[in-house]
Structure formats: structure tokens, C-alpha cells
PDB file of C-alpha atoms in Angstrom:
ATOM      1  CA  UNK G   1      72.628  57.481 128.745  1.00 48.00           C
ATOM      2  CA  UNK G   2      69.951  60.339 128.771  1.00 51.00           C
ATOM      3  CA  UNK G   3      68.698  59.543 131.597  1.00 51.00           C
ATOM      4  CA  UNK G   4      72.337  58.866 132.921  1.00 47.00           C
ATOM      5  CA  UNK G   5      72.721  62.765 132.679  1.00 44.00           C
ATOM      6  CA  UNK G   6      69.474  64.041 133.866  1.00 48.00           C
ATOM      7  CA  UNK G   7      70.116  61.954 137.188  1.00 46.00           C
ATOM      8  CA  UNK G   8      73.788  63.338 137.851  1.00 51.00           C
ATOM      9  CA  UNK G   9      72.307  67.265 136.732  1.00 49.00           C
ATOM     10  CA  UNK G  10      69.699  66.563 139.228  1.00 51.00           C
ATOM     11  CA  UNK G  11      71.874  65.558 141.988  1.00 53.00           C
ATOM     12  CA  UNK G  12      74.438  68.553 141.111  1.00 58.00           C
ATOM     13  CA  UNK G  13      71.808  71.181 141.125  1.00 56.00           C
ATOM     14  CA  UNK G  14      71.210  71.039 144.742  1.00 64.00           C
ATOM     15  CA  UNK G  15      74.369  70.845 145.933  1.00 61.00           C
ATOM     16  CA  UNK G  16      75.186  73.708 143.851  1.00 68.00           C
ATOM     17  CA  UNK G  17      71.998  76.165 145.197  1.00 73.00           C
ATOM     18  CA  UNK G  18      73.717  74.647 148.813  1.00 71.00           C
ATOM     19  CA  UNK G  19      76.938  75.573 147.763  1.00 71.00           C
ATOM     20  CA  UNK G  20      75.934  79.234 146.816  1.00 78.00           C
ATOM     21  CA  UNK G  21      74.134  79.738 150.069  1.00 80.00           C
ATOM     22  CA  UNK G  22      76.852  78.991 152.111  1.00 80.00           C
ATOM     23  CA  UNK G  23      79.165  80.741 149.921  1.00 83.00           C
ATOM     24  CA  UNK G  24      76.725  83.956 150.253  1.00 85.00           C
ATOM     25  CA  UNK G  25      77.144  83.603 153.975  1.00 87.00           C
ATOM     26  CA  UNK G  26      81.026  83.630 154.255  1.00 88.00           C
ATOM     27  CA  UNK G  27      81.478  86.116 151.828  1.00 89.00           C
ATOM     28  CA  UNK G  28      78.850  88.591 153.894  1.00 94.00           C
ATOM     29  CA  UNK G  29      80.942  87.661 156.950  1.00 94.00           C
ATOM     30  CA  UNK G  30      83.768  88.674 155.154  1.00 94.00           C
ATOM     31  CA  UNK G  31      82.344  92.158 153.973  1.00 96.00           C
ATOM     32  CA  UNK G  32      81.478  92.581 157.714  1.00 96.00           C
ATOM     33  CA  UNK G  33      84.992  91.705 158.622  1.00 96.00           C
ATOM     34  CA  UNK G  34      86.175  94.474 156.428  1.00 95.00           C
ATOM     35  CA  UNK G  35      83.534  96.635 157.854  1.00 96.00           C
ATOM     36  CA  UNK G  36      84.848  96.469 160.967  1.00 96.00           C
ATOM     37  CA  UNK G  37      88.403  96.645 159.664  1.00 94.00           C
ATOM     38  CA  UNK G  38      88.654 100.205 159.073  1.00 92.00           C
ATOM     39  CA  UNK G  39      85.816 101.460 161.798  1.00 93.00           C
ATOM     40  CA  UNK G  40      88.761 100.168 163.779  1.00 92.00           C
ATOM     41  CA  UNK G  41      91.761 101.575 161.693  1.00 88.00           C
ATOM     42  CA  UNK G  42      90.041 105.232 162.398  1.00 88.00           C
ATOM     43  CA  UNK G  43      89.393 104.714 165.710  1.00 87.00           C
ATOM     44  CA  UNK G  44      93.091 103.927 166.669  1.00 84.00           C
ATOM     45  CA  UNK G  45      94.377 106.659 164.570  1.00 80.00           C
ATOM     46  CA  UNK G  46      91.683 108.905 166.792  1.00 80.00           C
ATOM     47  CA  UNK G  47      92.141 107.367 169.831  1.00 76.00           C
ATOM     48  CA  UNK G  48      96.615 107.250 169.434  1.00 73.00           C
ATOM     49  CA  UNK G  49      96.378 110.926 169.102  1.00 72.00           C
ATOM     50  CA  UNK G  50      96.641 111.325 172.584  1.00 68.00           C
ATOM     51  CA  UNK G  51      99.346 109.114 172.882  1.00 67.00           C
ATOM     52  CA  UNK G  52     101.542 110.116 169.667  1.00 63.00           C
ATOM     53  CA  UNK G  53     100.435 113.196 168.865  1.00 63.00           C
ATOM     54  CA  UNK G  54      98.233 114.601 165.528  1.00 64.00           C
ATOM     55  CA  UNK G  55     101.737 114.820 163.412  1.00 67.00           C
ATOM     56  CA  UNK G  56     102.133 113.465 159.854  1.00 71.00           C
ATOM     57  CA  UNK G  57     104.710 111.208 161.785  1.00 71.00           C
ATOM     58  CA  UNK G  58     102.208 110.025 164.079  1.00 71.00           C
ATOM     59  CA  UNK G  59      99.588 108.946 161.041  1.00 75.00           C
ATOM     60  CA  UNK G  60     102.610 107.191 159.440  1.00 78.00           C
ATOM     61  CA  UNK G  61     103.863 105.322 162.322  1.00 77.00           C
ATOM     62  CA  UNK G  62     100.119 104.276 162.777  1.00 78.00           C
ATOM     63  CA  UNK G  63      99.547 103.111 159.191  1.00 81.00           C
ATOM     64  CA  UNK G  64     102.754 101.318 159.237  1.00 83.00           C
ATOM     65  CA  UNK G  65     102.222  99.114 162.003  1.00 84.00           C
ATOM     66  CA  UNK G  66      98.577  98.650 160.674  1.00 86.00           C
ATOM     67  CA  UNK G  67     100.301  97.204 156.985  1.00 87.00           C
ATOM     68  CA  UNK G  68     103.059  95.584 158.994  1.00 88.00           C
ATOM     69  CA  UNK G  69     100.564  93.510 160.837  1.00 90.00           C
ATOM     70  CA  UNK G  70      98.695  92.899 157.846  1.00 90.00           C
ATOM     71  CA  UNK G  71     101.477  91.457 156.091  1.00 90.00           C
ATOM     72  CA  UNK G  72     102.647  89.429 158.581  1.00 92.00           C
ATOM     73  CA  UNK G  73      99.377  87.935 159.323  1.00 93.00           C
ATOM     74  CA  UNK G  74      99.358  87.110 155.305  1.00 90.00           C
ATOM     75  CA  UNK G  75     102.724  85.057 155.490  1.00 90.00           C
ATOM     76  CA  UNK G  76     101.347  83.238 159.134  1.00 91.00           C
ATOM     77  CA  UNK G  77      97.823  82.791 157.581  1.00 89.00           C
ATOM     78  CA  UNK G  78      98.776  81.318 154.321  1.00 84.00           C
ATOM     79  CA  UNK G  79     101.099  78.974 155.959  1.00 85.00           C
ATOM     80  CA  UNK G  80      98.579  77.975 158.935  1.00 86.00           C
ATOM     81  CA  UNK G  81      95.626  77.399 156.920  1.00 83.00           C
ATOM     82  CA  UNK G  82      97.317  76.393 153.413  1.00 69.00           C
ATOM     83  CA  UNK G  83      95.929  72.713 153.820  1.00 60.00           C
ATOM     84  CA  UNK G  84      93.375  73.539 156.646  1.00 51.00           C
ATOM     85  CA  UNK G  85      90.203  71.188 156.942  1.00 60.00           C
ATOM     86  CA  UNK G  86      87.989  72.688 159.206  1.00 75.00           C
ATOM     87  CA  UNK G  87      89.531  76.801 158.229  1.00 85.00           C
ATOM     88  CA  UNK G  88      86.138  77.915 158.725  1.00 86.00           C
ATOM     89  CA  UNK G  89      86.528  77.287 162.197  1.00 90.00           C
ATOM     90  CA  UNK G  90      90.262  79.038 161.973  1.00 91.00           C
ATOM     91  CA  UNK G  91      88.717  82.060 160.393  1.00 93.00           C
ATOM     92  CA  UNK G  92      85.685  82.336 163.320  1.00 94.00           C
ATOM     93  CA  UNK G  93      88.771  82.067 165.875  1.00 95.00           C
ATOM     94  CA  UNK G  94      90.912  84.963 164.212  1.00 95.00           C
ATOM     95  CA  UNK G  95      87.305  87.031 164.240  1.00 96.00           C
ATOM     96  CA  UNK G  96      86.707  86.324 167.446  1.00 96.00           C
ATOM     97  CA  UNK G  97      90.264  87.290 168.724  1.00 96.00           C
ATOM     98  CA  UNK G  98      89.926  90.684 166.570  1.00 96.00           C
ATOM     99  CA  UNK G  99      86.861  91.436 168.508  1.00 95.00           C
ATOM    100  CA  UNK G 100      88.283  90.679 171.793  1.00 95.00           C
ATOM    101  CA  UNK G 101      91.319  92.508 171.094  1.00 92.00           C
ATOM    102  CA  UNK G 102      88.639  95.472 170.282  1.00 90.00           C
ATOM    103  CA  UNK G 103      87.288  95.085 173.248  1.00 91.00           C
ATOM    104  CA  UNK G 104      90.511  95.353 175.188  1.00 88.00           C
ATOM    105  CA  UNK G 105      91.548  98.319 173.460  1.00 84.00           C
ATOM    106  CA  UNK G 106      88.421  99.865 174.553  1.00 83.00           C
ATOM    107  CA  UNK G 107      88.880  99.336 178.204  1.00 82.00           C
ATOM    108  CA  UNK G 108      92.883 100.824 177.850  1.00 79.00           C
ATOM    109  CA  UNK G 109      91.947 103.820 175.786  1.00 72.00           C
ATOM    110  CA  UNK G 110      89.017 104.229 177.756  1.00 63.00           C
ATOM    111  CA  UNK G 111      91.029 105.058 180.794  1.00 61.00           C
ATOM    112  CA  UNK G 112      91.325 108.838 182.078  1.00 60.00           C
ATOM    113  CA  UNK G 113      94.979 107.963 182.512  1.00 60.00           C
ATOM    114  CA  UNK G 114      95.640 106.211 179.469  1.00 59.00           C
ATOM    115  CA  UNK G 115      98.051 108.852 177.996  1.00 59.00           C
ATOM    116  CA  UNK G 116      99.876 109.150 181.291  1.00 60.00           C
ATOM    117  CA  UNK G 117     100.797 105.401 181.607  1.00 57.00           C
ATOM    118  CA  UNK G 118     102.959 105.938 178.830  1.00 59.00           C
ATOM    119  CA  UNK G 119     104.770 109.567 179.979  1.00 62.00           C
ATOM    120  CA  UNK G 120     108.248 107.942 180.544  1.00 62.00           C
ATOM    121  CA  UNK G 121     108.933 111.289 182.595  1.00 62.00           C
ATOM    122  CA  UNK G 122     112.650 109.102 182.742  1.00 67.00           C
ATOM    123  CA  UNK G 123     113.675 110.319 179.055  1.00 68.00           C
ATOM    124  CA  UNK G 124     114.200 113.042 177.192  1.00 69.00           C
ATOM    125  CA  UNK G 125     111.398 115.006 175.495  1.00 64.00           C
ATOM    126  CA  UNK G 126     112.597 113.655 171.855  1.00 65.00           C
ATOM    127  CA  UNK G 127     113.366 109.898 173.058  1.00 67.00           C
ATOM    128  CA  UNK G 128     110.018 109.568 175.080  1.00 67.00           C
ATOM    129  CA  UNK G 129     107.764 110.480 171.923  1.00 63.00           C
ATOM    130  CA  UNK G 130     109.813 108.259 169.708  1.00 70.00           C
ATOM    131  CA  UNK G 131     109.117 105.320 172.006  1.00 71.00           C
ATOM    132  CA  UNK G 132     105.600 106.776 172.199  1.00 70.00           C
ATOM    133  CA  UNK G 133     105.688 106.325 168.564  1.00 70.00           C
ATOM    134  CA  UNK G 134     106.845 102.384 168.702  1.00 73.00           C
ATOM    135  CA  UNK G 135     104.139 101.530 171.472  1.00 75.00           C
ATOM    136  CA  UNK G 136     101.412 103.440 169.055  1.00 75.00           C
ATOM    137  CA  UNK G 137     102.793 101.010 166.193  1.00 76.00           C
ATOM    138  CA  UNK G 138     102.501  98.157 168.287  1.00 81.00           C
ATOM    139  CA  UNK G 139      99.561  98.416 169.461  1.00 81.00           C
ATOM    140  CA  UNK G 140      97.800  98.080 166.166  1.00 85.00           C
ATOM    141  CA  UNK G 141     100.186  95.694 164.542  1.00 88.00           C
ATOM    142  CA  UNK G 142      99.372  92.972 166.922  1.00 89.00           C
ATOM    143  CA  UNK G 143      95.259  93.044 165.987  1.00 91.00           C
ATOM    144  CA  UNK G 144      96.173  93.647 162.578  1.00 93.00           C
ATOM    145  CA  UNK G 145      98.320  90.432 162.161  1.00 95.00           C
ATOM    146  CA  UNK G 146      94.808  89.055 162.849  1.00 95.00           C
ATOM    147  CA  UNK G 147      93.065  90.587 160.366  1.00 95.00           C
ATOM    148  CA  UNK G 148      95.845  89.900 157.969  1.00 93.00           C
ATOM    149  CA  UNK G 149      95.407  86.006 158.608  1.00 94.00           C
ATOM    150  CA  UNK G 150      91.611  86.235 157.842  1.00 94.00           C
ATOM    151  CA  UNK G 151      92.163  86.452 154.071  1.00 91.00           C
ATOM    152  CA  UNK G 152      94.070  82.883 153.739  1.00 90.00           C
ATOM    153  CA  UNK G 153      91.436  81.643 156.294  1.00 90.00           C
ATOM    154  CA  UNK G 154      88.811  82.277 154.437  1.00 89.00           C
ATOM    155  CA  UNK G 155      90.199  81.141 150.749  1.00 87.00           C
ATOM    156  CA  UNK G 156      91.035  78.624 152.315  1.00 85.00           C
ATOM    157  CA  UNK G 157      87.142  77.797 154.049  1.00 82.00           C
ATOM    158  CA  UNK G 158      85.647  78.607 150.409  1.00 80.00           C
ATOM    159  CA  UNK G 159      86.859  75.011 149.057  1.00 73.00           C
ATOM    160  CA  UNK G 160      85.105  71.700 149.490  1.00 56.00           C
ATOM    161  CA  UNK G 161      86.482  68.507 151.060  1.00 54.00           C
ATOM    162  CA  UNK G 162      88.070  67.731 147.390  1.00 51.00           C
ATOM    163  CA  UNK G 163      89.967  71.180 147.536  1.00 53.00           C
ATOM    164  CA  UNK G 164      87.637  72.571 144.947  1.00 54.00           C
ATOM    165  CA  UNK G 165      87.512  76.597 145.361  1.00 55.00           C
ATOM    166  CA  UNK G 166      83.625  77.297 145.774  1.00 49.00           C
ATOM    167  CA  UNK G 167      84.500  81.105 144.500  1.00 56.00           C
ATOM    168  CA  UNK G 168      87.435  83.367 143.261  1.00 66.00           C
ATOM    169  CA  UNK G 169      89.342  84.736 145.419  1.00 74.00           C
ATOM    170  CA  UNK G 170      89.132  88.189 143.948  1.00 79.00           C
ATOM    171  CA  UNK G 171      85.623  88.528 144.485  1.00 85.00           C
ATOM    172  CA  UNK G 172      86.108  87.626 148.602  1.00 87.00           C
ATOM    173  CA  UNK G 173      88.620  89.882 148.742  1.00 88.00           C
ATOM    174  CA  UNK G 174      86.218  92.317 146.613  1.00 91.00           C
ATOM    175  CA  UNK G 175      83.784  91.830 149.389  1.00 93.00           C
ATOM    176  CA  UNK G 176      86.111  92.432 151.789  1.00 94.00           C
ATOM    177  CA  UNK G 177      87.266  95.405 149.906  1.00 93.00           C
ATOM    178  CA  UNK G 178      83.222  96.853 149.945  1.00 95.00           C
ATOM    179  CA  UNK G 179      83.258  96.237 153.593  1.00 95.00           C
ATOM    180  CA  UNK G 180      86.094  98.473 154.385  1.00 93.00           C
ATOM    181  CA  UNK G 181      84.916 101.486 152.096  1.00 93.00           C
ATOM    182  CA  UNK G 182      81.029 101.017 153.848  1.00 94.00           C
ATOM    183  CA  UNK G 183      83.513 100.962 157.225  1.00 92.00           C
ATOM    184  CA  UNK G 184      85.585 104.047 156.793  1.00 89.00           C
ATOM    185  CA  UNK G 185      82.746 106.207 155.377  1.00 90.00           C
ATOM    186  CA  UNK G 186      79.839 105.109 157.618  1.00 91.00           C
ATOM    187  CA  UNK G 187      82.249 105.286 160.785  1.00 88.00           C
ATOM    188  CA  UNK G 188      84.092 108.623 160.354  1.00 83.00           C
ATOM    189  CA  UNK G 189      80.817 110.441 159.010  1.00 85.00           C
ATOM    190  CA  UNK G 190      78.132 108.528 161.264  1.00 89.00           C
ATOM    191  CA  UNK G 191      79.072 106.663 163.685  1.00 90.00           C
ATOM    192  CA  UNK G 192      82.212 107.921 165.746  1.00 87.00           C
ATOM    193  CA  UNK G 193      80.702 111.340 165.664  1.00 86.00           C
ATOM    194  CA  UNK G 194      76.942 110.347 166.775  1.00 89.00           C
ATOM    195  CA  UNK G 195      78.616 107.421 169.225  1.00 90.00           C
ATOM    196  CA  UNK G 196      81.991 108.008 170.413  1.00 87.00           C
ATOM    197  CA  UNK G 197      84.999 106.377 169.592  1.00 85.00           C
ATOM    198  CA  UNK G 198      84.483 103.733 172.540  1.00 87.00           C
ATOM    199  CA  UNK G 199      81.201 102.595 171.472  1.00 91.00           C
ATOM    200  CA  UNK G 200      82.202 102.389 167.723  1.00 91.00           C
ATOM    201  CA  UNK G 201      85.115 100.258 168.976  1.00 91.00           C
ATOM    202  CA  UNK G 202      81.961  98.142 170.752  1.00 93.00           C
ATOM    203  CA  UNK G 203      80.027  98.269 167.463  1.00 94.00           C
ATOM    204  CA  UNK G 204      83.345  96.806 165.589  1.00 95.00           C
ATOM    205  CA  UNK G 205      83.917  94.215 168.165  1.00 95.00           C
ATOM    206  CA  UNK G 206      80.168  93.052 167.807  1.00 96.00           C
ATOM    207  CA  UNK G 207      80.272  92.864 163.850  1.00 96.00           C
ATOM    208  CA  UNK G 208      83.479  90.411 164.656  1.00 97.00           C
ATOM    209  CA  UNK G 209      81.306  88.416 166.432  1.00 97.00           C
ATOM    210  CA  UNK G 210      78.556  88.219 164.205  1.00 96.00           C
ATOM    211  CA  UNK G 211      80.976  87.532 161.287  1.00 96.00           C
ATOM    212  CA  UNK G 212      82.455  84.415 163.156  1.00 95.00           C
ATOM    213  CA  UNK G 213      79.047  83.197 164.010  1.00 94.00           C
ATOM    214  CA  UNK G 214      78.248  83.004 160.170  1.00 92.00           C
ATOM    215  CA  UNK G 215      81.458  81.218 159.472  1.00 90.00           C
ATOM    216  CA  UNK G 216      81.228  78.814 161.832  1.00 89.00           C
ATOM    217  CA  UNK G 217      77.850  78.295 159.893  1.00 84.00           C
ATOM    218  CA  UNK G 218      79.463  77.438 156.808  1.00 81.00           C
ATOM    219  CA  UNK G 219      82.021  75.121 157.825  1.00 76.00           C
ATOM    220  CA  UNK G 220      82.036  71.832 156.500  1.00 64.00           C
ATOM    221  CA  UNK G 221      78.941  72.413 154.001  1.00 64.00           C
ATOM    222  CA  UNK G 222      80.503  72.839 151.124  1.00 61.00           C
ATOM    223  CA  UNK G 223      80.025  70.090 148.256  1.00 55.00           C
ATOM    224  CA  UNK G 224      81.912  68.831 145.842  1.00 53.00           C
ATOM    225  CA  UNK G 225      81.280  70.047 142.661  1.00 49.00           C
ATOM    226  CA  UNK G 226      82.625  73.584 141.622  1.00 44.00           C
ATOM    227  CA  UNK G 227      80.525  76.381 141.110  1.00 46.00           C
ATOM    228  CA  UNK G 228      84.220  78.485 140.089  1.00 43.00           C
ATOM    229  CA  UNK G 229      85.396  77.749 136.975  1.00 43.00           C
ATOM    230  CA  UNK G 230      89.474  77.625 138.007  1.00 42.00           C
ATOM    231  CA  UNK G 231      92.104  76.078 139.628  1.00 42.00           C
ATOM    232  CA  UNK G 232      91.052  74.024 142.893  1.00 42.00           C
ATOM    233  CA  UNK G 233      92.910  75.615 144.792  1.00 45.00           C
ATOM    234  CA  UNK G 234      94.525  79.713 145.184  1.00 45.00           C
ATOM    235  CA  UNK G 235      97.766  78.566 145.984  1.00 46.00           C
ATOM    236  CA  UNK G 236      97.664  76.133 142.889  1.00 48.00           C
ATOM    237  CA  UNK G 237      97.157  78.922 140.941  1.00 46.00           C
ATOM    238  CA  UNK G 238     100.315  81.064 142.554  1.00 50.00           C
ATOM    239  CA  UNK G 239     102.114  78.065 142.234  1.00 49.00           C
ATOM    240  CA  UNK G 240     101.174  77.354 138.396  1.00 49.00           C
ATOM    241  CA  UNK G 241     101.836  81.050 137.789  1.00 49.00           C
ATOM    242  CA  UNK G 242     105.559  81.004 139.570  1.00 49.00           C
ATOM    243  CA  UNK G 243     106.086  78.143 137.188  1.00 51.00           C
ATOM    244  CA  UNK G 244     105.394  80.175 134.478  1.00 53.00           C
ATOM    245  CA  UNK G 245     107.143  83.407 135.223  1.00 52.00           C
ATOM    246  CA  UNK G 246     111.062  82.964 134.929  1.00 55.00           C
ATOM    247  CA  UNK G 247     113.387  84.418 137.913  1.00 58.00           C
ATOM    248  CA  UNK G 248     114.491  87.571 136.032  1.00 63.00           C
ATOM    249  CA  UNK G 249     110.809  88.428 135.247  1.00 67.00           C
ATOM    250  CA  UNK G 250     110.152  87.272 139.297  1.00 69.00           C
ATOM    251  CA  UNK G 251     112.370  89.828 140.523  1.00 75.00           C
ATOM    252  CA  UNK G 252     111.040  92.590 138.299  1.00 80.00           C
ATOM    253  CA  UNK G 253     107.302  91.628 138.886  1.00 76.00           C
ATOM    254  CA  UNK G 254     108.401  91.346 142.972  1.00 74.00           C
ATOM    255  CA  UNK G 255     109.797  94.899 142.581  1.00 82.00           C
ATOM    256  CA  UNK G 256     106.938  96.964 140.716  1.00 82.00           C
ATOM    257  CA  UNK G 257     104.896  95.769 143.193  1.00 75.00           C
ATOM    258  CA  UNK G 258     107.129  96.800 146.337  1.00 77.00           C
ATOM    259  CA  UNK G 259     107.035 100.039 143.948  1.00 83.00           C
ATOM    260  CA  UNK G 260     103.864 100.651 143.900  1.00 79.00           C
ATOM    261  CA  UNK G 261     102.736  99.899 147.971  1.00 74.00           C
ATOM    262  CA  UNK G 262     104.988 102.363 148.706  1.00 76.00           C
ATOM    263  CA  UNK G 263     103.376 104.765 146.181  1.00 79.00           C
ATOM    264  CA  UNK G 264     100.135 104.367 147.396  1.00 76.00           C
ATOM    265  CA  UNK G 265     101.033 104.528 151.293  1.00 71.00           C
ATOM    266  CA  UNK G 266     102.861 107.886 150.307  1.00 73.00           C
ATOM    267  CA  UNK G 267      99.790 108.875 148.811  1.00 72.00           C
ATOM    268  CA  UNK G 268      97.770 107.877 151.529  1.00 71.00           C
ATOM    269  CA  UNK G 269      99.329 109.928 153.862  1.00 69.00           C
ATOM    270  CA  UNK G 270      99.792 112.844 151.781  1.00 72.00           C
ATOM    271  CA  UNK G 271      95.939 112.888 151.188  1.00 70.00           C
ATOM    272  CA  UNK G 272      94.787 112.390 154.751  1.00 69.00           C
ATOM    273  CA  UNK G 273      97.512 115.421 155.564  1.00 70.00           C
ATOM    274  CA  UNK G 274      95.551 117.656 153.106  1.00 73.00           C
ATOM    275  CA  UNK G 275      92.350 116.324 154.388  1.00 70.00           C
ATOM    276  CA  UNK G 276      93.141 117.876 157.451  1.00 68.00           C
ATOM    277  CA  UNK G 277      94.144 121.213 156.207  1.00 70.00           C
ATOM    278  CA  UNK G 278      90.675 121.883 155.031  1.00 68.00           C
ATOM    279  CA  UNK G 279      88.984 119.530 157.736  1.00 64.00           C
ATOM    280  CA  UNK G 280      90.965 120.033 160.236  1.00 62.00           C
ATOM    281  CA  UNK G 281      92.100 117.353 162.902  1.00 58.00           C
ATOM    282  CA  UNK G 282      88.435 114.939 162.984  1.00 55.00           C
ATOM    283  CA  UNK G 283      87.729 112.372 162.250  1.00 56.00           C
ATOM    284  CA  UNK G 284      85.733 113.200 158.755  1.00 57.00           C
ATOM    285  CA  UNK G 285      89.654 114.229 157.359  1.00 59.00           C
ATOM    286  CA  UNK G 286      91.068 110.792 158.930  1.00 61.00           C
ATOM    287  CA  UNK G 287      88.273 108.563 157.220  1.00 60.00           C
TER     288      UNK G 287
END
């Protein structure tokens, strides 16, 4: 019997210091993934100036499509990669495509005609920079339903082949969280200014790239045997909580926190406004 136990602690110990390595690894490719996030979120509000205008509207319409695509890309991502094997290789794919799509935006904007393609001398004054408006949205929703699927993805690649999660969710999504903040400060103070917003969109697409390359790393090396003390699976644990909460609590839960998104996108653009009345229009006042 003792020796029983000192056979099965010595067989879990490595696969636990493997399990932590590769867990280090997607979790750094997920702070880089939230890195290059937001160098990108300032760079399209920058770069859409041209195209919408430096208006309050203009930074709404832009940070609307941004949340649109981002929660869109939740629903497709947790539904695509809810019982994923191999989402390791899902999440590379969805960095990969982020990059590209970084790269493509770098070639349009890039253009000395870019602002001109999108004139619609045709229309009215008022009706051609509302549809301005709708192309600036789209443009960034589409990338963003991307990086809106990443965060299922990679719950999803931090389990083992027994659905075991390998760490919370909170803490990738804390990560991710770090990644952005390093992201908008370090772009909008450093690197836009000393680079350019083409090269910074260059510099995001390569951190895309890197981040897949370190997930692809990681996929299928996870063993059984949790290191996170939970359930075995985040959607377990939404599901066991639904079961909990009854409909009339649902519906009030569901609405404080429609509530308080809208609060905080409000405040969002209410503080980058003010930003730019002591900034002015740069890109410090944006990030």
C-alpha cells in the first residue's frame, strides 16, 4: 500500500511539471494574443479616421463593431470548439487568420487612395458618411469575430484528453486581459508613434504568428491528471450554475449584466472624448 502511493505520486509528478509547461506556453500565447488585440484596436481607430472622420460618432461606430465582432465570435467559438479534440490547432488557425487579416488591412489602409475608394460622390453629404460609418464598423467586426472565437478555443485547448481543465479560465482570460493593457499602453505611447501605424499593424500580425506557433506546440500534450482544482470542464461549470439559478433570477442576472456593458462602453467613450480634449486627436488620447 505505501509503496502503492509513492509509485502513482511518482508517475503524477511528471506529468504534472509537463502539464504546467505546456500550460505556461498557451497562456503566454494568449497574453500575446491580447497584446496584439488592442495594438490593433488603436490602429483601426487611427487609421478609420480618414475614412469616418475624428467624431465621437466615429469612435463609437468603431468600438461597436469591435464588441459586435467579439461577441459574435464568443457564440461561434463556444459552439465550434465546445467538444473540440485537437482546439489547439483551432486556436493557431483563428491566430493565424487574425494576423493575415492584419496584414490585409495594412496593404488597404496603406493605399494613397484608400479614403477615396470609399467617396460615394453618388450620395448626399449626410448618407455617404453614414455608409462611411457602416463600412468603418465592418471592417473591424469581421477580424474581431476572430479574436472573439480565441477565448472558447483556448478553454477549450487547456483540457486533457479526459476533459480535465489544466487551468481556470479566469486566469487565461487574466492573461489575456495583461496582454491587452501591455498592448494599448506600449502601442499608443511607443510603438505607433516611433513606427507608424503600418508597421505596428506588421508588429501585431507577427505576434499572431508567434502566438499560433506556441499553440500548435501545446496541442495534444496535456495529461490526465488535473493540476485545477474544478469542474472538468468551463461549460460544465455554466451549465451546473444555470441549474442552480432559477429563470426569474436568470433574467435579472442576464439584465445587470446587459446593464453594466453598456455602462462601461458609455464610459469608454466618454473618457477617450476627454482624453482628447487635453491630448488632442493622437494616438496617446485614443490608447
Amino acid at each position: 500500500m505505501h509503496c502503492s502511493w509513492h509509485k502513482g505520486e511518482g508517475e503524477e509528478l511528471p506529468a504534472r511539471r509537463s502539464n504546467q509547461l505546456v500550460m505556461s506556453l498557451l497562456g503566454f500565447s494568449f497574453f500575446l494574443s491580447g497584446v496584439s488585440a488592442l495594438l490593433y484596436q488603436i490602429v483601426w481607430q487611427r487609421a478609420l479616421m480618414r475614412l469616418a472622420g475624428a467624431s465621437t460618432t466615429s469612435l463609437a461606430i468603431v468600438l461597436a463593431g469591435v464588441m459586435a465582432g467579439l461577441a459574435a465570435g464568443a457564440i461561434l467559438g463556444g459552439a465550434a470548439f465546445r467538444r473540440a479534440r485537437s482546439a489547439a490547432y483551432g486556436y493557431a488557425a483563428l491566430e493565424l487568420l487574425i494576423g493575415a487579416s492584419g496584414l490585409t488591412f495594412s496593404l488597404i489602409s496603406g493605399q494613397s487612395h484608400f479614403s477615396s475608394w470609399f467617396s460615394f460622390q453618388s450620395m448626399s453629404a449626410g448618407q455617404a458618411h453614414q455608409l462611411r460609418l457602416a463600412v468603418a464598423s465592418l471592417i473591424v467586426a469581421l477580424p474581431a469575430v476572430l479574436m472573439g472565437m480565441t477565448l472558447p478555443a483556448v478553454i477549450t485547448a487547456a483540457q486533457d484528453e479526459d476533459g480535465n481543465e489544466k487551468s481556470g479560465a479566469g486566469l487565461l482570460y487574466a492573461l489575456n486581459l495583461a496582454g491587452a493593457f501591455l498592448g494599448g499602453t506600449a502601442g499608443g505611447f511607443c510603438i505607433i508613434p516611433s513606427f507608424g501605424l503600418n508597421n505596428s499593424l506588421l508588429t501585431a500580425a507577427a505576434l499572431n504568428f508567434l502566438s499560433a506557433c506556441l499553440a500548435v506546440g501545446t496541442a495534444g500534450r496535456l495529461r490526465p491528471g488535473s493540476n485545477f482544482d474544478g469542474p472538468s470542464s468551463v461549460f460544465e461549470a455554466g451549465e451546473a450554475a444555470d441549474e442552480r439559478i432559477e429563470a426569474p433570477d436568470a433574467v435579472l442576472l442576464n439584465c445587470a449584466l446587459v446593464v453594466s456593458a453598456v455602462v462601461s462602453m458609455m464610459l469608454e467613450i466618454v473618457w477617450a472624448r476627454l482624453f482628447t480634449l487635453v491630448l488632442g486627436s493622437s494616438t496617446y488620447s485614443v490608447a
